[in-house]
Coordinates of C-alpha atoms and ligand atoms in Angstrom, one line a residue:
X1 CA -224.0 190.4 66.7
X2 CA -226.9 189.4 69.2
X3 CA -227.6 186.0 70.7
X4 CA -228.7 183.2 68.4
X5 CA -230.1 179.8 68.8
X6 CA -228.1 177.4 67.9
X7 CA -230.1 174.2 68.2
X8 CA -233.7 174.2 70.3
X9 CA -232.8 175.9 73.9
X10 CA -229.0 176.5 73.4
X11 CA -228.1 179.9 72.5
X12 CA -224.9 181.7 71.2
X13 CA -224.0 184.6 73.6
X14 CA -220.6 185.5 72.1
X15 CA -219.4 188.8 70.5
X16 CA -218.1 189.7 67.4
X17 CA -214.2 191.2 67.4
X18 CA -214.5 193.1 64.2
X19 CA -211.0 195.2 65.0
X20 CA -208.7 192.3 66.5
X21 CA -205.7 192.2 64.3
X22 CA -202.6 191.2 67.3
X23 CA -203.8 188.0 68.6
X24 CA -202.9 187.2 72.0
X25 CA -199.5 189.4 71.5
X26 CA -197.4 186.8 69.2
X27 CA -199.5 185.8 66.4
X28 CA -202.0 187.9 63.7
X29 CA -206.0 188.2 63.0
X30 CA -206.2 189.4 59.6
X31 CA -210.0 189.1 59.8
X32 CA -210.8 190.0 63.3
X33 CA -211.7 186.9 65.6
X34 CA -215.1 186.0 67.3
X35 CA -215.3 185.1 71.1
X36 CA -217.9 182.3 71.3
X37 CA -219.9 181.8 74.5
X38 CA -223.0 179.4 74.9
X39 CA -226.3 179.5 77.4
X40 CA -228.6 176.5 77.6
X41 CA -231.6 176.8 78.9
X42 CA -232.5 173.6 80.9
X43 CA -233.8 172.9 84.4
X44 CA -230.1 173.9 85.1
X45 CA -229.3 177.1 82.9
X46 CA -225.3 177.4 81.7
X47 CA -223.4 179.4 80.7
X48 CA -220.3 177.9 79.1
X49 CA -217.6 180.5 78.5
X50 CA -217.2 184.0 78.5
X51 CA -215.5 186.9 76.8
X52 CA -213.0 189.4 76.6
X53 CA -213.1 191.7 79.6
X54 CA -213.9 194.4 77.8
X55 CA -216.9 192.8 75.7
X56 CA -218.3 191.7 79.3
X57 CA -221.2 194.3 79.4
X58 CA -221.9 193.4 75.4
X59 CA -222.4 189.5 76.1
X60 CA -224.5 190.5 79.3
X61 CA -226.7 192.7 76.9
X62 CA -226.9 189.0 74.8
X63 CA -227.6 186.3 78.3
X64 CA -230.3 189.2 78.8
X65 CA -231.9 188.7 75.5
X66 CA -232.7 185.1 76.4
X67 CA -233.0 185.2 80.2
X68 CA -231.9 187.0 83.5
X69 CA -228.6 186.6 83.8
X70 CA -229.5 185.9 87.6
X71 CA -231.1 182.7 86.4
X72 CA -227.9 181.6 85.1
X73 CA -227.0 178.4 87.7
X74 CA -223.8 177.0 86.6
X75 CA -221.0 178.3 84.7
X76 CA -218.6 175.7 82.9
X77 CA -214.9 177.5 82.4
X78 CA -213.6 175.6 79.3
X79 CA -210.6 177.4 79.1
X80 CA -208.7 180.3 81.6
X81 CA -207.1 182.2 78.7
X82 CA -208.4 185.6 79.4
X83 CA -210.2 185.9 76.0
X84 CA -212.4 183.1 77.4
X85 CA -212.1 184.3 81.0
X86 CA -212.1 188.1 81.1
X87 CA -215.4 188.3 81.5
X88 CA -215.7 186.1 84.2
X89 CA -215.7 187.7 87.3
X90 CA -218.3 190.4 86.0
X91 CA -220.6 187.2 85.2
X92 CA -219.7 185.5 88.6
X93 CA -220.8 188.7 90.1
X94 CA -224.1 189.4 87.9
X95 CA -225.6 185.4 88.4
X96 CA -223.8 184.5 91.7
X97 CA -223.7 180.8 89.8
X98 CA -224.4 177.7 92.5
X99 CA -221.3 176.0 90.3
X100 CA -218.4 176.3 88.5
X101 CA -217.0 174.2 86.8
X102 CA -213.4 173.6 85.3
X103 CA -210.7 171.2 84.7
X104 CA -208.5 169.7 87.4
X105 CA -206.0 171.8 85.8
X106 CA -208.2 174.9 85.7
X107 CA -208.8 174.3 89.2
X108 CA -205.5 174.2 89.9
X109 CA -204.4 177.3 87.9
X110 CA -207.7 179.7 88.4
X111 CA -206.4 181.6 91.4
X112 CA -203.2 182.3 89.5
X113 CA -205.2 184.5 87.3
X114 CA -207.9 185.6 89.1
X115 CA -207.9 185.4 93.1
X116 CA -210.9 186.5 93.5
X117 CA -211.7 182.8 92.6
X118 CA -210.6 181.5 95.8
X119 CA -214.6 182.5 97.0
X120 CA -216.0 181.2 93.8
X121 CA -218.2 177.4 93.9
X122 CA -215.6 175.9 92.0
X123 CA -216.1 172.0 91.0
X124 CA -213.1 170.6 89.3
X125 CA -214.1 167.9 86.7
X126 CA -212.1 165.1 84.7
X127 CA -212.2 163.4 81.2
X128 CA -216.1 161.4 81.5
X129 CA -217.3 163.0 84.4
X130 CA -220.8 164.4 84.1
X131 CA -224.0 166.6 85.3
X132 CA -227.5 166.5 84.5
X133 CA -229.3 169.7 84.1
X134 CA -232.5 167.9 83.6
X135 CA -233.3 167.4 80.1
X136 CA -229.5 166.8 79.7
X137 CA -226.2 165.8 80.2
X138 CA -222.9 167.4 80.1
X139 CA -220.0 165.2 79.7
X140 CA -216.6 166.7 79.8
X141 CA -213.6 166.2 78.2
X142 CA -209.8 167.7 79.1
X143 CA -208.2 169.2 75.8
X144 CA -205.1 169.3 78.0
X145 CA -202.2 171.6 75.7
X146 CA -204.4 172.2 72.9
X147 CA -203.3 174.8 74.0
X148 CA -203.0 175.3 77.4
X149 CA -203.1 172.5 80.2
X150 CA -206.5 173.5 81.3
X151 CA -208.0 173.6 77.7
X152 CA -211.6 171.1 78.4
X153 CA -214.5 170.2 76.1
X154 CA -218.2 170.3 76.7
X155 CA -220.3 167.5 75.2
X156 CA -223.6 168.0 75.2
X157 CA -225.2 164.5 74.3
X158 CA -228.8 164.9 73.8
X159 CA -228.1 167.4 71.4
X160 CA -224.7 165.9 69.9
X161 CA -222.6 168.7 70.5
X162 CA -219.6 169.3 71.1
X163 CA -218.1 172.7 72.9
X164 CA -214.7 172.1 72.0
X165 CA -212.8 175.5 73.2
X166 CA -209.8 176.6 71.6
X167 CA -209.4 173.5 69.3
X168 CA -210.9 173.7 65.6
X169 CA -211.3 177.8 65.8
X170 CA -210.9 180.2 63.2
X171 CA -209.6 183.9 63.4
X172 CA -212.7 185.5 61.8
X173 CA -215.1 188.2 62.5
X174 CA -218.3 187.5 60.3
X175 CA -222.2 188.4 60.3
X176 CA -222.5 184.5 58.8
X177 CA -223.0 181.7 61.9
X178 CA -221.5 178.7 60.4
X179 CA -218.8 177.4 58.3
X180 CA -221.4 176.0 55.8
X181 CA -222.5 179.8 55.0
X182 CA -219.0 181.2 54.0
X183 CA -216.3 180.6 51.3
X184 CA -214.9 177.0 51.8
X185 CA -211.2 177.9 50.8
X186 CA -210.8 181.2 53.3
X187 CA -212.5 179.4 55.9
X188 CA -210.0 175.6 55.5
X189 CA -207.3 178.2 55.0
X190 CA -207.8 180.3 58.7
X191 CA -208.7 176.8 60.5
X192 CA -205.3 175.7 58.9
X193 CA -203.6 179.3 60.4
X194 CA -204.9 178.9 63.3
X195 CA -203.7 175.6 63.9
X196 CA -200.5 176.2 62.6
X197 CA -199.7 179.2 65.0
X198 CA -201.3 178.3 67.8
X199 CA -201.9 174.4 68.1
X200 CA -199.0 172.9 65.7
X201 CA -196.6 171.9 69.0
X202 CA -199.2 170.0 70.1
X203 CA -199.7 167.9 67.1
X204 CA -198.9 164.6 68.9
X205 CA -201.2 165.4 72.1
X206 CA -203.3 166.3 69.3
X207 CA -203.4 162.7 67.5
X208 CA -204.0 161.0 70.7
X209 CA -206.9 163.0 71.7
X210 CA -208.8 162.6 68.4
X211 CA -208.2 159.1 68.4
X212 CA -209.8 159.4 72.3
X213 CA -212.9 161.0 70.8
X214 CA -213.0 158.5 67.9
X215 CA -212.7 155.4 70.8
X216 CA -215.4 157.4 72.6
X217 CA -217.8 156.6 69.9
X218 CA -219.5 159.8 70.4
X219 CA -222.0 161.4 67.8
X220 CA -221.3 164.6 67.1
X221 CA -223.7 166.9 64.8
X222 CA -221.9 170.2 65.8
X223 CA -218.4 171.6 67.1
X224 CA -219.1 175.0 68.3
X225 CA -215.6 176.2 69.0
X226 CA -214.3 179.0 71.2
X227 CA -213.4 181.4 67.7
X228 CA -215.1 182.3 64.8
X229 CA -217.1 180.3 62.5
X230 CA -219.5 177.1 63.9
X231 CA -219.4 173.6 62.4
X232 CA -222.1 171.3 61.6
X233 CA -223.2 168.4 59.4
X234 CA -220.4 167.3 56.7
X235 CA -218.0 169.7 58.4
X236 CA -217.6 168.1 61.6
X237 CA -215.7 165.2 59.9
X238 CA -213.9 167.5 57.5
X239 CA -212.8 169.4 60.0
X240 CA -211.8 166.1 62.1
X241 CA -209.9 164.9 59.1
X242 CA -208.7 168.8 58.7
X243 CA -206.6 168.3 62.2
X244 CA -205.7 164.7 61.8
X245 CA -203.9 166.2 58.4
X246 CA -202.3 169.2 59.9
X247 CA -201.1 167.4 63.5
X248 CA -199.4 164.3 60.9
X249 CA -197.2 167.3 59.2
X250 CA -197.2 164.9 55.8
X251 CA -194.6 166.8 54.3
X252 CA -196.0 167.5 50.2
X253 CA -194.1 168.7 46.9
X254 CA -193.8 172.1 48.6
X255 CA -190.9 174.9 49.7
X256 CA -191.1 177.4 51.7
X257 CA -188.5 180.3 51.4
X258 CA -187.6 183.2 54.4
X259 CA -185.5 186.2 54.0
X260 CA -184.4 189.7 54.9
X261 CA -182.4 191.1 52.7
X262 CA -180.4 195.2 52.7
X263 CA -179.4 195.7 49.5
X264 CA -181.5 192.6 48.0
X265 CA -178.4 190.4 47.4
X266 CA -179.8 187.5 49.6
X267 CA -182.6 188.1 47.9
X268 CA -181.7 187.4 44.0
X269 CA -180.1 184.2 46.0
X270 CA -183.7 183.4 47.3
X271 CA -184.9 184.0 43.6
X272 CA -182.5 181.8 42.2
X273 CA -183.1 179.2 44.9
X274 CA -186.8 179.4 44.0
X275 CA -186.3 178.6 40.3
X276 CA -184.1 175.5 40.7
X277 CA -187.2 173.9 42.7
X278 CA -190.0 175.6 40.8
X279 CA -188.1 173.9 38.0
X280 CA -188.5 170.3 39.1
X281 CA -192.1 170.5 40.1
X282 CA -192.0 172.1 43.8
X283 CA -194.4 174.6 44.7
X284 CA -192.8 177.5 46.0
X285 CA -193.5 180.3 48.8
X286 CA -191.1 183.2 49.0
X287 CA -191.7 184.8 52.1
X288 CA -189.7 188.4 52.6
X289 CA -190.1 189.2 56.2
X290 CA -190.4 193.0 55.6
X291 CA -193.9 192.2 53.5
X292 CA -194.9 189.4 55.6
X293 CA -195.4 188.1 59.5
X294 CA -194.3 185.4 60.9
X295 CA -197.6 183.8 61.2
X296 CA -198.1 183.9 57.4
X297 CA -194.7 182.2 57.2
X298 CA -196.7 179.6 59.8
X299 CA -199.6 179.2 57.8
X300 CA -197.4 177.6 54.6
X301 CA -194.8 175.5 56.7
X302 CA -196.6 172.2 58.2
X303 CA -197.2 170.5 55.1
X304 CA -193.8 172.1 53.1
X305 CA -190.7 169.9 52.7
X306 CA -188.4 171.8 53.1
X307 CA -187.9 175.3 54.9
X308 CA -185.0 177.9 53.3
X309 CA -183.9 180.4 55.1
X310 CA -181.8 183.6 54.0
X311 CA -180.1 186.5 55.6
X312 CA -177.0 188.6 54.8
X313 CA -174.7 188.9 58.0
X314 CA -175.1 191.7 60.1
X315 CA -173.2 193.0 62.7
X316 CA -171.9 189.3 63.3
X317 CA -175.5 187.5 63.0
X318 CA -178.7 187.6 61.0
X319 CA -181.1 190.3 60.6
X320 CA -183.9 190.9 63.3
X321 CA -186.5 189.5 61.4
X322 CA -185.4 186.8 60.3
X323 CA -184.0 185.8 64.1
X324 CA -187.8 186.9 64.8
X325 CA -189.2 184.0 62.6
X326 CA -186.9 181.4 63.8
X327 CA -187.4 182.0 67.2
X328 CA -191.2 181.9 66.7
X329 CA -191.1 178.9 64.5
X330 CA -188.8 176.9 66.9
X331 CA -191.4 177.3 69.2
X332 CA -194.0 175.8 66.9
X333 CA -191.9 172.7 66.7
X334 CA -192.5 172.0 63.0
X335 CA -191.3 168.2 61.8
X336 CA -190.2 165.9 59.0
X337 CA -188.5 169.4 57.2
X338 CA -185.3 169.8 55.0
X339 CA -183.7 172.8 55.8
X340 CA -181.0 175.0 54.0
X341 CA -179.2 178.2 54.3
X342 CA -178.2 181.4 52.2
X343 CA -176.6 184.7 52.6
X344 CA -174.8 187.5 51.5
X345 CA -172.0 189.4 54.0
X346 CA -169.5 191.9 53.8
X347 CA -166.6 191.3 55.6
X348 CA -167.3 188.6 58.0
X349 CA -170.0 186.4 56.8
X350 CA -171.3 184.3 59.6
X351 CA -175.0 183.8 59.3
X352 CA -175.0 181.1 56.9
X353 CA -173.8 178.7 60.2
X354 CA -175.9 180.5 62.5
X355 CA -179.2 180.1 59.8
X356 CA -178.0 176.2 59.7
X357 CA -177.5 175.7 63.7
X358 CA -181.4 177.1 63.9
X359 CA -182.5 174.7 61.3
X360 CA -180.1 171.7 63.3
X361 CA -181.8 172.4 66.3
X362 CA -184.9 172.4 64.7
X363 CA -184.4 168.8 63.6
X364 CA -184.4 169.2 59.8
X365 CA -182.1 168.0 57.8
X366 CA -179.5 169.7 56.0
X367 CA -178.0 167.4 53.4
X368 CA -176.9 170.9 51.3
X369 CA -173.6 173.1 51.9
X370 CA -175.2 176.5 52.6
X371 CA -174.3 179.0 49.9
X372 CA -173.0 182.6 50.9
X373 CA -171.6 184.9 48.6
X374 CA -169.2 188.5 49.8
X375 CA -171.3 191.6 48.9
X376 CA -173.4 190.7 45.5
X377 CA -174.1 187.5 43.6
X378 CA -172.3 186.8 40.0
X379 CA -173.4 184.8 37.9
X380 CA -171.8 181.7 39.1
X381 CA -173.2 182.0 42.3
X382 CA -176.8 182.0 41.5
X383 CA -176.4 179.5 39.2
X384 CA -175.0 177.6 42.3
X385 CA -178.3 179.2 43.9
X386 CA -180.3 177.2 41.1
X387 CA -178.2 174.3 41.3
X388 CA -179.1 173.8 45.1
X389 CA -182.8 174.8 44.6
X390 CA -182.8 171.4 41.6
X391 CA -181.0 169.7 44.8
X392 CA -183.3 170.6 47.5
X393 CA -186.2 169.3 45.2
X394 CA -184.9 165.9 44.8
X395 CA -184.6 165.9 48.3
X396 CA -187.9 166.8 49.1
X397 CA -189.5 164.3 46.1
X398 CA -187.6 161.3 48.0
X399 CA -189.5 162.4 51.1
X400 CA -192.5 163.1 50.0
X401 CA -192.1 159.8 48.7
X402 CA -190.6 157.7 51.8
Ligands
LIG1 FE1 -208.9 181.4 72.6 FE2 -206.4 179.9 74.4 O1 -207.6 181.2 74.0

């Protein structure tokens, strides 16, 4: 896609990753992902962000169609991830920028990545500090771990925006600009995945941050994030109301259930499982980790109840997969969860305690006996399959309704 104007003088100078499908190495981009990177033209031009190293030359080809890059005087370094940063040592070298700015923590980290930086102009800014460029101000904000310590915001007050780097981004590759121009539902949905896979153990740094830019009293008529779609008029607070939702974890009439399964006994006990809570009123996703990634396990868990997890014992444990998931979802830190276990074995039948340590150490609570059966379910057992699924949906009703 080529540059765009945003608002009057401020221009989108990003690329398009129609092909990205492995995000970062641990999570998924169904629909591609967009690298967002701003110019404004001012007395002072900026550049804030940059690319992927190897879309470098393409975002060039896009500063170019609005000015030389050479005329490019500061550049503002939001974020140090490389998908923000790759391209910034091509750029450094193209505009030779008087300044750069970053966040204390940037600062502090930029050599790390790139030590080359130890001859670049760098200005380490702070939460309220800001520059004129001459028509305007830039006023920036630290984002610190969402998602990284270095993560920082741009505000750009004459025009009320708000540059707000990895937070409220969207996996998606589109020709459409903003969220106003696409389907409501996909677009709340990939805000809500992203979130959940990438954001979610921030959720309390998260709270007290949006309650800093609510104190701040700051007008804001656009968030141009660092990923996919824009967001302007009614969807700046939607989306502000989107993450105070998703970072409070308000656990609804909802289950989600994981499994792997060999010869798809664990799975008729997942079945059952799922009928005992469809049957009380809980909305149910069955997740088996052969069909699905862990991310699309994510993307249903932050406002579920309760989290079920099966896997027959193998070799002594659990099954890759589902080891996979837990791992990943630990990480996430998901809260105010029921958890429960089920499994089938054949002759030693210890992954029922291990699936209910990783939900212990998880904090949920466990208040059912897990349920594992030797070789294939009877009758009696998935009716005691059922039976906990009726159990597990009382639970999650009297927490729903604490
Ligand atoms: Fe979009 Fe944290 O990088």
């Amino acid at each position: 896609m080529e540059a765009f104007e945003v608002k009057k003088d401020v221009w989108w100078v990003g690329t398009v990753d129609w092909v990205c499908r492995n995000f970062h190495g641990y999570t998924t981009s169904q629909r591609g992902t967009t690298y967002n990177a701003f110019l404004i033209k001012d007395e002072k031009n900026v550049l804030i962000d940059t690319v992927k190293s190897e879309y470098g030359p393409k975002m060039l080809c896009n500063i170019a169609h609005v000015m030389e890059p050479e005329k490019v005087d500061y550049i503002v370094v939001n974020h140090l991830e490389q998908d923000h940063s790759g391209a910034l040592s091509l750029l450094v070298e193209k505009t030779q920028p008087e300044k750069i700015f970053c966040s204390t923590m940037g600062a502090k980290n930029i050599q790390k990545i790139y030590p080359q930086s130890k001859d670049w102009p760098i200005v380490p800014v702070k939460t309220g500090d800001s520059i004129s460029i001459g028509s305007r101000t830039l006023t920036f904000v630290e984002l610190r771990m969402m998602h990284w310590p270095d993560n920082m915001g741009t505000y750009v007050s004459e025009d009320k925006l708000f540059i707000s780097s990895d937070a409220f981004g969207q996996n998606w590759a589109t020709s459409e600009k903003f969220a106003d121009e696409v389907d409501r539902s996909e677009f709340t949905r990939l805000l809500r995945r992203y979130y959940n896979n990438i954001i979610m153990p921030y959720s309390p740094m998260v709270l007290k941050k949006l309650d800093e830019i609510e104190k701040m009293n700051i007008e804001i008529d656009m968030i141009l994030p660092d990923h996919g779609l824009l967001i302007r008029g009614d969807d700046v607070p939607n989306v502000l109301n989107e993450y105070r939702e998703l970072a409070l974890q308000k656990p609804k009439k909802k289950a989600v259930i994981v499994y792997d399964t060999m010869w798809h006994s664990t799975e008729k006990m997942a079945n059952a499982v799922a009928s005992g809570l469809a049957e009380k009123g809980i909305s149910v996703k069955l997740f088996y980790l052969k069909a699905n990634n862990h991310s699309d396990v994510m993307e249903e868990v932050w406002d579920a109840g309760a989290v079920i997890v099966g896997s027959p014992t193998h070799n002594n444990g659990i099954m890759p997969r589902v080891a996979d998931c837990l791992t990943y979802m630990k990480g996430l830190r998901p809260q105010k969860k029921i958890g429960a276990a089920i499994g089938s074995f054949g002759w030693s039948g210890e992954s029922v305690n291990i699936l209910t340590e990783h939900l212990k150490n998880m904090g949920m609570d466990t208040p059912v006996d897990p349920i594992k059966v030797q070789y294939v379910p009877d009758h009696e057992i998935l009716k005691k399959c059922v039976e906990m699924g009726r159990t597990l949906a009382d639970a999650i009703i009297a927490k729903v309704e604490e």
